[in-house]
mmCIF file of C-alpha atoms and ligand atoms in Angstrom:
data_model
loop_
_atom_site.group_PDB
_atom_site.id
_atom_site.type_symbol
_atom_site.label_atom_id
_atom_site.label_comp_id
_atom_site.label_asym_id
_atom_site.label_seq_id
_atom_site.Cartn_x
_atom_site.Cartn_y
_atom_site.Cartn_z
ATOM 1 C CA MET A 1 -8.077 69.371 -22.861
ATOM 2 C CA ARG A 2 -6.832 66.871 -25.460
ATOM 3 C CA ASN A 3 -4.296 65.546 -23.058
ATOM 4 C CA ALA A 4 -6.841 64.706 -20.364
ATOM 5 C CA LEU A 5 -8.938 63.079 -23.101
ATOM 6 C CA HIS A 6 -5.882 60.726 -23.831
ATOM 7 C CA PHE A 7 -5.335 60.146 -20.160
ATOM 8 C CA ILE A 8 -8.852 59.033 -19.527
ATOM 9 C CA ILE A 9 -8.989 56.704 -22.704
ATOM 10 C CA VAL A 10 -5.661 55.155 -21.603
ATOM 11 C CA THR A 11 -6.805 54.583 -17.839
ATOM 12 C CA ILE A 12 -9.931 53.060 -19.226
ATOM 13 C CA LEU A 13 -8.328 50.717 -21.384
ATOM 14 C CA VAL A 14 -5.609 49.860 -18.765
ATOM 15 C CA ILE A 15 -8.390 48.881 -16.276
ATOM 16 C CA LEU A 16 -10.125 46.858 -18.815
ATOM 17 C CA VAL A 17 -6.914 45.126 -20.084
ATOM 18 C CA THR A 18 -5.872 44.466 -16.510
ATOM 19 C CA VAL A 19 -9.258 42.642 -15.833
ATOM 20 C CA GLY A 20 -9.261 40.701 -19.168
ATOM 21 C CA VAL A 21 -5.596 39.546 -18.553
ATOM 22 C CA TYR A 22 -6.638 38.412 -14.905
ATOM 23 C CA LEU A 23 -9.859 36.667 -15.996
ATOM 24 C CA GLY A 24 -7.771 34.740 -18.982
ATOM 25 C CA LEU A 25 -5.029 33.696 -16.667
ATOM 26 C CA THR A 26 -7.184 32.415 -13.965
ATOM 27 C CA ALA A 27 -9.502 30.565 -16.399
ATOM 28 C CA ILE A 28 -6.516 28.463 -17.536
ATOM 29 C CA GLY A 29 -6.845 26.784 -14.101
ATOM 30 C CA LEU A 30 -3.156 27.610 -13.082
ATOM 31 C CA MET A 31 -3.151 25.669 -9.792
ATOM 32 C CA PRO A 32 -4.277 21.944 -8.986
ATOM 33 C CA ALA A 33 -6.955 21.527 -6.261
ATOM 34 C CA SER A 34 -6.022 23.073 -3.038
ATOM 35 C CA ALA A 35 -5.981 20.335 -0.220
ATOM 36 C CA SER A 36 -4.153 21.897 2.689
ATOM 37 C CA ALA A 37 -4.573 24.725 5.259
ATOM 38 C CA GLN A 38 -1.022 26.099 4.087
ATOM 39 C CA ALA A 39 -2.547 26.169 0.406
ATOM 40 C CA ILE A 40 -4.935 28.991 1.582
ATOM 41 C CA PRO A 41 -2.336 31.729 2.259
ATOM 42 C CA ILE A 42 -0.411 30.557 -0.566
ATOM 43 C CA ASP A 43 -3.112 30.669 -3.037
ATOM 44 C CA TRP A 44 -4.312 34.140 -1.618
ATOM 45 C CA LEU A 45 -0.529 35.591 -2.408
ATOM 46 C CA PHE A 46 -0.518 33.782 -5.754
ATOM 47 C CA ASP A 47 -3.642 35.338 -6.752
ATOM 48 C CA LEU A 48 -2.425 38.544 -5.723
ATOM 49 C CA GLU A 49 0.599 38.324 -7.662
ATOM 50 C CA VAL A 50 -1.590 37.503 -10.613
ATOM 51 C CA LYS A 51 -3.336 40.536 -10.377
ATOM 52 C CA LEU A 52 -0.329 42.680 -10.115
ATOM 53 C CA THR A 53 1.202 41.027 -12.852
ATOM 54 C CA ALA A 54 -2.003 41.650 -15.105
ATOM 55 C CA PHE A 55 -2.043 45.465 -14.019
ATOM 56 C CA PHE A 56 1.766 45.939 -14.693
ATOM 57 C CA PHE A 57 1.262 44.158 -18.106
ATOM 58 C CA ALA A 58 -1.597 46.631 -18.986
ATOM 59 C CA LEU A 59 0.323 49.604 -17.607
ATOM 60 C CA ILE A 60 3.285 48.774 -20.091
ATOM 61 C CA MET A 61 1.321 47.488 -23.008
ATOM 62 C CA VAL A 62 -1.592 49.776 -23.187
ATOM 63 C CA PRO A 63 0.362 53.211 -23.461
ATOM 64 C CA MET A 64 2.871 51.668 -25.824
ATOM 65 C CA PHE A 65 0.286 50.584 -28.305
ATOM 66 C CA TYR A 66 -1.897 53.849 -27.697
ATOM 67 C CA SER A 67 1.184 55.834 -28.683
ATOM 68 C CA LEU A 68 2.135 53.602 -31.640
ATOM 69 C CA PHE A 69 -1.196 54.100 -33.220
ATOM 70 C CA VAL A 70 -2.619 57.518 -32.007
ATOM 71 C CA PHE A 71 0.923 59.423 -31.938
ATOM 72 C CA ARG A 72 2.442 57.856 -35.150
ATOM 73 C CA ARG A 73 3.590 60.316 -37.694
ATOM 74 C CA LYS A 74 1.007 61.443 -40.094
ATOM 75 C CA LYS A 75 1.377 61.929 -43.886
ATOM 76 C CA GLY A 76 3.375 65.121 -44.645
ATOM 77 C CA GLU A 77 4.899 65.578 -41.076
ATOM 78 C CA THR A 78 8.544 66.210 -41.450
ATOM 79 C CA GLY A 79 9.420 68.190 -38.437
ATOM 80 C CA ASP A 80 11.086 66.994 -35.029
ATOM 81 C CA GLY A 81 9.024 66.016 -31.968
ATOM 82 C CA GLU A 82 8.795 68.330 -28.915
ATOM 83 C CA HIS A 83 11.953 68.858 -27.078
ATOM 84 C CA MET A 84 11.618 67.595 -23.488
ATOM 85 C CA GLU A 85 13.996 68.145 -20.344
ATOM 86 C CA GLY A 86 13.627 65.712 -17.405
ATOM 87 C CA ASN A 87 10.408 65.510 -15.148
ATOM 88 C CA THR A 88 11.437 65.516 -11.414
ATOM 89 C CA THR A 89 7.909 64.898 -10.306
ATOM 90 C CA LEU A 90 7.639 61.763 -12.648
ATOM 91 C CA GLU A 91 11.008 60.328 -11.794
ATOM 92 C CA ILE A 92 10.606 60.619 -8.016
ATOM 93 C CA SER A 93 7.004 59.100 -8.271
ATOM 94 C CA TRP A 94 8.352 56.103 -10.474
ATOM 95 C CA THR A 95 11.129 55.530 -7.744
ATOM 96 C CA ILE A 96 9.093 55.873 -4.636
ATOM 97 C CA ILE A 97 5.808 54.032 -5.717
ATOM 98 C CA PRO A 98 7.641 50.558 -6.939
ATOM 99 C CA LEU A 99 9.861 50.944 -3.802
ATOM 100 C CA ILE A 100 6.735 50.953 -1.490
ATOM 101 C CA ILE A 101 5.181 48.074 -3.433
ATOM 102 C CA VAL A 102 8.189 45.923 -3.232
ATOM 103 C CA ILE A 103 8.536 46.546 0.455
ATOM 104 C CA TRP A 104 4.926 45.774 0.787
ATOM 105 C CA LEU A 105 5.421 42.396 -1.053
ATOM 106 C CA GLY A 106 8.280 41.587 1.101
ATOM 107 C CA ILE A 107 6.103 42.164 4.278
ATOM 108 C CA ILE A 108 3.258 40.260 3.373
ATOM 109 C CA GLY A 109 5.551 37.516 1.803
ATOM 110 C CA ALA A 110 7.120 37.165 5.141
ATOM 111 C CA ASP A 111 3.813 37.110 6.976
ATOM 112 C CA ASN A 112 2.636 34.554 4.568
ATOM 113 C CA LEU A 113 5.819 32.268 5.241
ATOM 114 C CA ARG A 114 4.706 32.658 8.805
ATOM 115 C CA GLN A 115 1.374 31.463 8.563
ATOM 116 C CA VAL A 116 2.649 28.381 6.366
ATOM 117 C CA ARG A 117 5.109 27.553 9.178
ATOM 118 C CA THR A 118 3.072 27.452 11.984
ATOM 119 C CA VAL A 119 3.804 24.720 14.297
ATOM 120 C CA ASP A 120 1.352 22.601 16.081
ATOM 121 C CA PRO A 121 2.794 20.884 19.062
ATOM 122 C CA GLN A 122 0.353 18.240 18.719
ATOM 123 C CA ALA A 123 1.305 17.220 15.134
ATOM 124 C CA VAL A 124 1.184 13.709 13.891
ATOM 125 C CA GLU A 125 4.821 12.532 13.444
ATOM 126 C CA ILE A 126 5.720 10.410 10.329
ATOM 127 C CA LYS A 127 9.165 9.613 9.226
ATOM 128 C CA VAL A 128 9.862 9.944 5.411
ATOM 129 C CA ILE A 129 12.873 8.348 3.520
ATOM 130 C CA ALA A 130 13.926 9.299 0.214
ATOM 131 C CA PHE A 131 16.217 7.374 -1.947
ATOM 132 C CA GLN A 132 17.008 6.526 -5.651
ATOM 133 C CA TRP A 133 14.117 6.228 -6.547
ATOM 134 C CA ASN A 134 11.393 5.972 -4.201
ATOM 135 C CA TRP A 135 9.695 7.182 -0.974
ATOM 136 C CA GLN A 136 9.148 5.130 2.099
ATOM 137 C CA PHE A 137 7.097 6.139 4.942
ATOM 138 C CA GLU A 138 7.646 4.987 8.821
ATOM 139 C CA TYR A 139 4.786 5.262 11.332
ATOM 140 C CA PRO A 140 5.418 4.154 14.966
ATOM 141 C CA HIS A 141 5.719 0.486 15.936
ATOM 142 C CA GLY A 142 7.723 -0.476 12.890
ATOM 143 C CA ILE A 143 4.778 0.211 10.376
ATOM 144 C CA ILE A 144 6.637 0.929 6.764
ATOM 145 C CA THR A 145 4.696 1.510 3.743
ATOM 146 C CA ASP A 146 5.028 2.991 0.492
ATOM 147 C CA THR A 147 1.748 4.931 0.377
ATOM 148 C CA LEU A 148 1.416 7.883 2.658
ATOM 149 C CA TYR A 149 -1.750 7.893 4.915
ATOM 150 C CA LEU A 150 -2.537 11.129 6.605
ATOM 151 C CA PRO A 151 -5.430 12.267 8.689
ATOM 152 C CA VAL A 152 -7.531 15.107 7.476
ATOM 153 C CA ASN A 153 -7.558 18.579 9.629
ATOM 154 C CA LYS A 154 -4.659 17.565 11.623
ATOM 155 C CA GLN A 155 -1.219 19.020 11.168
ATOM 156 C CA VAL A 156 1.430 16.244 10.075
ATOM 157 C CA TRP A 157 4.969 16.557 10.826
ATOM 158 C CA LEU A 158 7.124 14.774 8.298
ATOM 159 C CA LYS A 159 10.698 14.028 9.372
ATOM 160 C CA MET A 160 12.324 13.466 6.196
ATOM 161 C CA GLU A 161 15.689 11.934 5.471
ATOM 162 C CA SER A 162 17.620 10.920 2.116
ATOM 163 C CA ARG A 163 19.621 7.748 1.950
ATOM 164 C CA ASP A 164 21.762 9.108 -1.038
ATOM 165 C CA VAL A 165 21.350 12.197 -2.998
ATOM 166 C CA LEU A 166 19.158 15.306 -2.833
ATOM 167 C CA HIS A 167 15.463 14.755 -3.443
ATOM 168 C CA SER A 168 12.542 16.966 -3.092
ATOM 169 C CA PHE A 169 9.188 16.192 -1.372
ATOM 170 C CA TRP A 170 6.223 17.837 -3.418
ATOM 171 C CA VAL A 171 2.380 17.446 -3.437
ATOM 172 C CA PRO A 172 1.146 19.930 -5.501
ATOM 173 C CA GLU A 173 -2.173 20.034 -3.933
ATOM 174 C CA PHE A 174 -0.560 20.828 -0.604
ATOM 175 C CA ARG A 175 1.376 23.696 -2.362
ATOM 176 C CA ILE A 176 4.595 23.610 -0.087
ATOM 177 C CA LYS A 177 7.761 21.763 -1.377
ATOM 178 C CA GLN A 178 10.763 20.704 0.779
ATOM 179 C CA ASP A 179 14.175 19.589 -0.560
ATOM 180 C CA VAL A 180 15.461 16.437 1.441
ATOM 181 C CA VAL A 181 19.108 16.793 2.002
ATOM 182 C CA PRO A 182 21.104 13.879 2.695
ATOM 183 C CA GLY A 183 22.915 14.043 6.284
ATOM 184 C CA ARG A 184 19.988 16.414 7.538
ATOM 185 C CA VAL A 185 16.618 15.703 8.875
ATOM 186 C CA GLU A 186 14.247 18.099 7.230
ATOM 187 C CA ASP A 187 10.847 19.187 8.688
ATOM 188 C CA TYR A 188 7.727 19.474 6.498
ATOM 189 C CA ARG A 189 4.307 20.439 8.265
ATOM 190 C CA VAL A 190 1.315 20.202 6.435
ATOM 191 C CA THR A 191 -2.594 20.269 7.450
ATOM 192 C CA PRO A 192 -4.289 18.325 4.819
ATOM 193 C CA ASN A 193 -7.864 19.446 4.493
ATOM 194 C CA LEU A 194 -9.458 17.826 1.891
ATOM 195 C CA ILE A 195 -10.292 14.029 1.846
ATOM 196 C CA GLY A 196 -8.772 12.272 -1.419
ATOM 197 C CA SER A 197 -5.889 10.682 -3.164
ATOM 198 C CA TYR A 198 -2.753 12.642 -4.420
ATOM 199 C CA LYS A 199 0.632 12.157 -5.596
ATOM 200 C CA VAL A 200 3.898 12.997 -4.014
ATOM 201 C CA ARG A 201 6.684 13.600 -6.637
ATOM 202 C CA CYS A 202 10.368 14.140 -6.586
ATOM 203 C CA ALA A 203 11.123 17.818 -7.452
ATOM 204 C CA GLU A 204 14.705 17.479 -7.721
ATOM 205 C CA LEU A 205 16.689 15.775 -10.448
ATOM 206 C CA CYS A 206 18.332 12.934 -8.881
ATOM 207 C CA GLY A 207 19.227 10.374 -11.268
ATOM 208 C CA THR A 208 17.966 8.406 -14.276
ATOM 209 C CA SER A 209 14.631 7.288 -12.722
ATOM 210 C CA HIS A 210 13.898 10.597 -11.141
ATOM 211 C CA SER A 211 10.782 10.958 -13.144
ATOM 212 C CA TYR A 212 9.216 7.735 -11.811
ATOM 213 C CA MET A 213 9.861 8.838 -8.072
ATOM 214 C CA GLU A 214 6.246 9.182 -7.219
ATOM 215 C CA LYS A 215 3.954 7.721 -4.649
ATOM 216 C CA THR A 216 0.474 7.786 -3.545
ATOM 217 C CA VAL A 217 -0.659 10.080 -0.775
ATOM 218 C CA ILE A 218 -4.058 9.155 0.768
ATOM 219 C CA VAL A 219 -5.801 11.771 3.195
ATOM 220 C CA LEU A 220 -8.387 9.883 5.248
ATOM 221 C CA SER A 221 -11.077 11.118 7.709
ATOM 222 C CA GLN A 222 -9.621 10.798 11.324
ATOM 223 C CA ALA A 223 -11.952 7.737 11.952
ATOM 224 C CA ASP A 224 -10.590 5.876 8.827
ATOM 225 C CA TYR A 225 -6.995 6.878 9.712
ATOM 226 C CA ASP A 226 -7.374 5.540 13.245
ATOM 227 C CA LYS A 227 -8.987 2.402 11.875
ATOM 228 C CA TRP A 228 -5.777 2.065 9.442
ATOM 229 C CA ILE A 229 -3.097 2.694 11.997
ATOM 230 C CA ASN A 230 -4.676 0.304 14.714
ATOM 231 C CA GLU A 231 -4.894 -2.255 11.898
ATOM 232 C CA GLN A 232 -1.368 -1.824 10.839
ATOM 233 C CA THR A 233 -0.061 -1.708 14.354
ATOM 234 C CA LYS A 234 -1.716 -4.950 15.186
ATOM 235 C CA ILE A 235 -0.160 -6.559 11.989
ATOM 236 C CA ALA A 236 3.401 -5.168 12.842
ATOM 237 C CA LEU A 237 3.418 -6.333 16.528
ATOM 238 C CA ILE A 238 2.484 -9.623 15.351
ATOM 239 C CA ALA A 239 4.904 -9.822 12.722
ATOM 240 C CA GLN A 240 7.567 -8.603 14.977
ATOM 241 C CA ALA A 241 6.620 -11.082 17.720
ATOM 242 C CA THR A 242 6.701 -13.877 14.950
ATOM 243 C CA ALA A 243 9.918 -12.849 13.605
ATOM 244 C CA ASP A 244 11.737 -12.617 16.999
ATOM 245 C CA ALA A 245 10.483 -16.094 18.173
ATOM 246 C CA ASP A 246 11.414 -17.677 14.684
ATOM 247 C CA PRO A 247 15.269 -18.761 14.758
ATOM 248 C CA ASN A 248 15.193 -19.504 10.732
ATOM 249 C CA PRO A 249 15.171 -17.118 8.118
ATOM 250 C CA SER A 250 11.874 -16.608 6.421
ATOM 251 C CA SER A 251 11.320 -15.959 2.631
ATOM 252 C CA ALA A 252 7.847 -14.646 3.415
ATOM 253 C CA ARG A 253 9.183 -11.864 5.521
ATOM 254 C CA GLY A 254 11.859 -11.375 3.051
ATOM 255 C CA GLN A 255 9.216 -10.872 0.383
ATOM 256 C CA VAL A 256 7.677 -8.285 2.607
ATOM 257 C CA LEU A 257 11.034 -6.358 2.992
ATOM 258 C CA TYR A 258 11.644 -6.584 -0.804
ATOM 259 C CA ASN A 259 8.217 -4.840 -1.431
ATOM 260 C CA ASN A 260 8.306 -2.179 1.293
ATOM 261 C CA ASN A 261 11.854 -1.540 1.695
ATOM 262 C CA GLY A 262 12.701 -0.250 -1.727
ATOM 263 C CA CYS A 263 14.519 -3.369 -3.239
ATOM 264 C CA LYS A 264 11.800 -3.608 -5.751
ATOM 265 C CA ALA A 265 12.623 -0.163 -7.194
ATOM 266 C CA CYS A 266 15.555 -1.456 -8.746
ATOM 267 C CA HIS A 267 15.526 -5.385 -8.832
ATOM 268 C CA SER A 268 13.105 -7.105 -10.935
ATOM 269 C CA LEU A 269 11.915 -10.766 -10.183
ATOM 270 C CA ASP A 270 11.016 -11.551 -13.718
ATOM 271 C CA GLY A 271 14.338 -11.070 -15.266
ATOM 272 C CA ALA A 272 13.793 -7.662 -16.405
ATOM 273 C CA LYS A 273 16.925 -5.309 -16.608
ATOM 274 C CA GLY A 274 16.407 -2.767 -14.006
ATOM 275 C CA ILE A 275 18.723 -0.275 -12.317
ATOM 276 C CA GLY A 276 20.333 -3.276 -10.511
ATOM 277 C CA PRO A 277 20.568 -6.969 -11.348
ATOM 278 C CA THR A 278 17.309 -8.895 -11.462
ATOM 279 C CA TRP A 279 16.780 -11.549 -8.787
ATOM 280 C CA HIS A 280 15.240 -13.822 -11.187
ATOM 281 C CA GLY A 281 17.264 -17.054 -10.971
ATOM 282 C CA LEU A 282 20.057 -15.112 -9.033
ATOM 283 C CA PHE A 283 20.531 -17.432 -6.295
ATOM 284 C CA GLY A 284 23.362 -20.367 -7.114
ATOM 285 C CA SER A 285 24.022 -18.768 -10.466
ATOM 286 C CA SER A 286 27.305 -17.666 -11.709
ATOM 287 C CA VAL A 287 27.759 -13.720 -11.587
ATOM 288 C CA LYS A 288 30.360 -11.801 -13.642
ATOM 289 C CA LEU A 289 31.623 -8.831 -11.769
ATOM 290 C CA ALA A 290 32.692 -5.561 -13.120
ATOM 291 C CA ASP A 291 36.342 -6.463 -12.610
ATOM 292 C CA GLY A 292 35.991 -9.304 -14.796
ATOM 293 C CA SER A 293 36.057 -11.999 -11.998
ATOM 294 C CA GLU A 294 33.326 -14.437 -11.317
ATOM 295 C CA VAL A 295 31.302 -15.464 -8.217
ATOM 296 C CA ILE A 296 28.730 -17.727 -7.232
ATOM 297 C CA ALA A 297 25.550 -16.102 -5.899
ATOM 298 C CA ASP A 298 25.491 -17.999 -2.657
ATOM 299 C CA VAL A 299 24.216 -16.904 0.927
ATOM 300 C CA ALA A 300 27.788 -15.380 1.783
ATOM 301 C CA TYR A 301 28.033 -13.364 -1.527
ATOM 302 C CA LEU A 302 24.270 -12.174 -1.202
ATOM 303 C CA THR A 303 24.482 -11.249 2.481
ATOM 304 C CA GLU A 304 27.975 -9.302 1.735
ATOM 305 C CA SER A 305 26.262 -7.358 -1.260
ATOM 306 C CA ILE A 306 23.420 -6.236 0.818
ATOM 307 C CA LYS A 307 25.641 -5.233 3.663
ATOM 308 C CA PHE A 308 28.333 -3.501 1.410
ATOM 309 C CA PRO A 309 26.589 -3.078 -1.842
ATOM 310 C CA ASN A 310 29.624 -1.328 -3.723
ATOM 311 C CA LYS A 311 32.217 -3.875 -2.728
ATOM 312 C CA LYS A 312 31.447 -6.105 -5.641
ATOM 313 C CA VAL A 313 29.768 -4.400 -8.284
ATOM 314 C CA VAL A 314 28.068 -6.546 -10.985
ATOM 315 C CA GLY A 315 29.273 -6.233 -14.522
ATOM 316 C CA GLY A 316 27.185 -3.821 -16.629
ATOM 317 C CA PHE A 317 25.720 -2.087 -13.570
ATOM 318 C CA SER A 318 26.695 1.259 -11.765
ATOM 319 C CA PRO A 319 27.946 1.252 -8.275
ATOM 320 C CA GLY A 320 25.520 3.345 -6.098
ATOM 321 C CA MET A 321 22.940 1.068 -4.249
ATOM 322 C CA PRO A 322 22.674 2.640 -0.655
ATOM 323 C CA ASP A 323 23.099 0.865 2.586
ATOM 324 C CA PHE A 324 19.618 0.002 3.767
ATOM 325 C CA GLY A 325 20.764 -0.543 7.327
ATOM 326 C CA LEU A 326 18.984 -3.780 7.583
ATOM 327 C CA LYS A 327 19.439 -6.003 10.681
ATOM 328 C CA ASP A 328 21.375 -9.579 10.101
ATOM 329 C CA LYS A 329 18.159 -11.201 10.590
ATOM 330 C CA GLN A 330 16.381 -9.016 7.976
ATOM 331 C CA ILE A 331 19.157 -9.760 5.470
ATOM 332 C CA ALA A 332 18.850 -13.542 6.123
ATOM 333 C CA ASP A 333 15.207 -13.275 5.458
ATOM 334 C CA LEU A 334 15.921 -11.415 2.190
ATOM 335 C CA VAL A 335 18.376 -13.949 1.120
ATOM 336 C CA ALA A 336 15.830 -16.658 1.920
ATOM 337 C CA PHE A 337 13.479 -14.626 -0.369
ATOM 338 C CA ILE A 338 16.060 -14.333 -3.235
ATOM 339 C CA LYS A 339 16.423 -18.219 -2.979
ATOM 340 C CA THR A 340 12.694 -18.746 -3.962
ATOM 341 C CA VAL A 341 13.059 -16.360 -7.087
ATOM 342 C CA LYS A 342 13.321 -18.892 -9.922
HETATM 343 CU CU1 CUA B 401 14.229 11.945 -6.271
HETATM 344 CU CU2 CUA B 401 14.221 13.319 -8.079
#
């Protein structure tokens, strides 16, 4: 009878502590806002695991502390405790029950992954380029931005590539995270379901400025998204036609390349020391190279350094600038822009 009473008290305490720990953990707000269809099954699974964690915490802590206080040696007690052989029923149950729980978690985890990875053949395709230390987004018609615009309630298929090292695409509100491995095209499918502004962060230590590798992600209504893409397409087509028709390099086009293609992540325009040399007063100046020699920063040197960045490394800087795959005409535009930075 006494044993039954202990059992009832412990059971009640386990239930109370489970509820308390679960409510305490969820009150902290462990998750940021949920902003994608994929976040729904993930949050459901996460919530289930928090509940299980709370239950097992209670199941271990409550009997332990209960025993410490209730069954501790009373004053004057000097005898040994009761001798016990093994308990077959107990041993079988604490093997079988956890086995069933783990298999069940495996099954629902796999099903969760299936839901998250569901492919919509109508998905909107956007190219994502990761490089030290920035993100770049490419839409059809040569639209390049450093802000990711997405339509709401439509699956987006990001085809991600890295120009240099391992990066990782992570928008906490979307929940899913994907490594971007150099030499591979990584798929990332997400269906944003909440209009708003978020941040994509790099979640893989990728060098000295890893922590600055973040860009804005804007989820728009379908109408706003269509409007944005139409405007950008118009601008891109006009710019392309003008560039094609113009035989001369243009510093204005070079400036757009500087802002959109990642140059500005490493090269300042105001003389500040960045990851790469500043462009301030660069053109025509004398540049000391890492091997001790000196060159004049003329059109030939700048063109060569954009095409083959690691051929003539400037003293005090590490090699490692990626090849941005620019066309000759674009390089000429960039050099024309560098000329204007004084
Ligand atoms: Cu890219 Cu960290």
